[in-house]
Amino acid sequence: MSRHFLEKLLIIIPIFFELGNPILFAQNQDFESSFQPLSYPEEFLPNWYGNEVRATSARIFQVLNQGRNGSKGLAVQPISTFDGKIWIKLTPAQFENPELLFFAKTIQNGSGNRPALVFYSWGRKLDGEFSEPIQIGNNTEFPNSNQEFRRYNITLPSHFKSEEEVFMSLDIRYGPGSGSAARWIMDDFEFGDIVRDESPPRVISAKGYDSNSVFIQFSERVDPVFSIFSIAYELEDENPISVQLKSDSLVIATFERKLESAKSYGLSIRQIPDLEGNFLQDTTVTFTFFDPTDIPEKSLVINELMPAPRADQELPNVEYIELFHAGDHEFRLGGLKLSNSRSTAILSEFWLNPGEYLILAPENQAAQLASFGKVLPIKSWPTLLNSGDQMFLSSASGMFIDRISYSTSTWGGNVLANGGYSLEVPNPFFLCDNSAFLTPSIDKLRGTPGIQNSIFDPKTELVNLKIESAFFVDSKEILVAFSSPILPKLDKENISFTPVLKADTLIFFSTTEIRLILETPAEANSVYRLVLDGLKDCFGNEIGDLSINLVLPEIPEKGELIINEVLFDPRTGDPKFVEVKNTTEKYLNLENLALANINSAGLPDQLRVFGKKGMVLEPKGYLAITTATQALKLAYPKSIQGNFLQIPTLPSYPIAGGTVVLLFSGGEIAETFKYDKNLHHPLLRNPKGVSLERISDQSPTTLSSNWQSASGNEDYATPGRNNSQALDIEFEAEIIQIDPEVFDPEGSSGPAFTSIRYQLDMAGWVGTFKIYSAAGQLIQTLAQNQILGTNGMFTWTGTDSTGKLVRAGYYVLVAELYELGGKTKVFKKTIVVATRL
């Protein structure tokens, strides 16, 4: 320490330390009790009298926040027409060697320069004679300026020490000068035997206070002037830029630079005296710095809530929120914000250690919870709604620390919701949002404020984390959903695409969902491989790379998504289903697509939306929509690998017949299919459990010959996969085509029918299609003078005009085509009807 600093100490010491610092007193007055506005000879406090005591800030009065350490004090305001006079009754005879001391200062009053002049004198009676007044200090001792408190010791004359009763008189006079005079403040008056302190103060601890400040705890009260000298403190050759005496024995030293977290520092402290003038020996305190205001996300947890207390329970009828310290070092909570959707409360100064619980409660009710643990009263308490609320805990700057939400359903029913049960978090070390895990307390008190939760479970397990789904919301936005919560620490640098796309913004939409905003639009029908790295689960565990394919689909148009198979008459216990098919090479967006039926007015009715957000049907893909996927797979095991979608209910599709309607997302009809049992194969004995399959996606649903019973070889239905009766060949140059040319009507191998397709170069033709035996006998008429389109199809199931199965052998199709201009075309094609061997 420099010689110059020691010289300054020696000059200042006599001013403030006359007789020493008291440790034990028998008679004192701290002025915290309310003054009675009573003047001499009445007492305004026990044993205290004043010549003009008022309730307002004039003459002699009680002052708020101006006492020592922000407490109350006694104030006297001398003016030109008033000098304050105070009498104090003392009882010296009960003490061995009584002494008197108090603390005093002045605060500036107006712009004048008049000091307050303070004198004291002694007398044996309140109304008797007093000794000659003695001035405390001189005329500059109490100037009209803002001072710090100083201690004053006054010696009781020896001839008064044996008296049973002595009165001390204080005169506070209007000093010389111009303008107004200073306001004089007194606090902590003490009288009695004084045990002197001859031990110097010690440094009990040093620790971080904020990012660039150190909190220093002394063993006793230290001098308010010497303790704030910057040169008395040194940290790595740097003196603080400011020093604040937080309370009698607590000092905050603030440095210009930020201190490094987890670093060990040596703080040198020199020449700090206590109030008696005992000086601290030069000391170096070593400590590891942590910023107690740096409270990372989820290190301080909202661990329990009591939104709906009850008066008839063992717990107090008080709302409370319990915090749990899940971090690694001590936190200072002053300035933290506790909020809900309607209001915000600011937490007052409080230090909390790792593993400790803290109960927050309304200021006027907090004392009722004191027996349960540490309690912090909260002004402007954000009232918790019984029906549901969101609570937020954030730093003074608004940085998120924790949040939790609840609703009536969180309790699992109205009985618990209204029964005075708290909501508890099972694992406060869980790093994600705990809202979904909140559970009513099972403790006998119906809550566990200040202690470990009754449902505490340190072994909380998560479902194996994977990408549940990912889809394009539009060409520049992707929604990714996970199987379990993720830690919201992902950055756009952790996201990659093949082919290349770049993420511009990443939004944590919920604990299990993220939204990716792209820099440039994705291309429709391109398959992208999305890879995420750097993911962590809610315990901070690293997860390996996760990936998924996704594609930007197109909105389907008419003919691109069709009704492809219908089971309307299932076996007992089996579900019905409707299958749709993507006829294109594109990926189709199924979002908001619906099934319906037709009401008596001929309009779509009983809409059932099956297209969920993000649902895509691949090119040439199938989707069977049913109410019981597993039951349908059991009924048709060959389709177990098919593509299924389960919805709660289907529209009504009666067994006797009805209409299946497929609707686009805007309500426009994509396609209808009017079905009945007569569309089944005529040789089918029992149609129950047999679906109707569409033969050609190029022919309309209204064409009865375009529907056929599913093959028995394929379980009589093919939900979610290629139809057993489908014809995949396309028209060739020939006008008439037959496929297959050989078929078994009983379906022993291949289709149980043959299809007869035609393709014309223009509309307006009329045609007759007939089947003849090899002997020339007419067997069946498929069409008689029917107006033909440019293309179409007929089917023959191997039956004659009476519905009987024909014999195996050769048959001839004769097709006669006419057009209005008189042109005629006749075609003959051989068809072979086979039989089971």
PDB file of C-alpha atoms in Angstrom, residues 30 50 138 346 355 388 463 489 593 672:
ATOM      1  CA  ASP A  30     -33.707   2.894  16.293  1.00  0.00           C
ATOM      2  CA  GLY A  50     -39.689  17.250  21.318  1.00  0.00           C
ATOM      3  CA  ASN A 138     -18.098  23.328  14.654  1.00  0.00           C
ATOM      4  CA  ILE A 346     -39.948  -8.880 -10.474  1.00  0.00           C
ATOM      5  CA  GLY A 355     -30.146 -28.466  -5.236  1.00  0.00           C
ATOM      6  CA  GLY A 388     -55.128 -23.171 -17.275  1.00  0.00           C
ATOM      7  CA  VAL A 463     -38.880 -42.864 -26.686  1.00  0.00           C
ATOM      8  CA  LYS A 489     -30.207 -26.039 -29.522  1.00  0.00           C
ATOM      9  CA  LEU A 593     -58.942 -34.589 -49.325  1.00  0.00           C
ATOM     10  CA  THR A 672     -67.831 -40.595 -57.954  1.00  0.00           C
TER      11      THR A 672
END
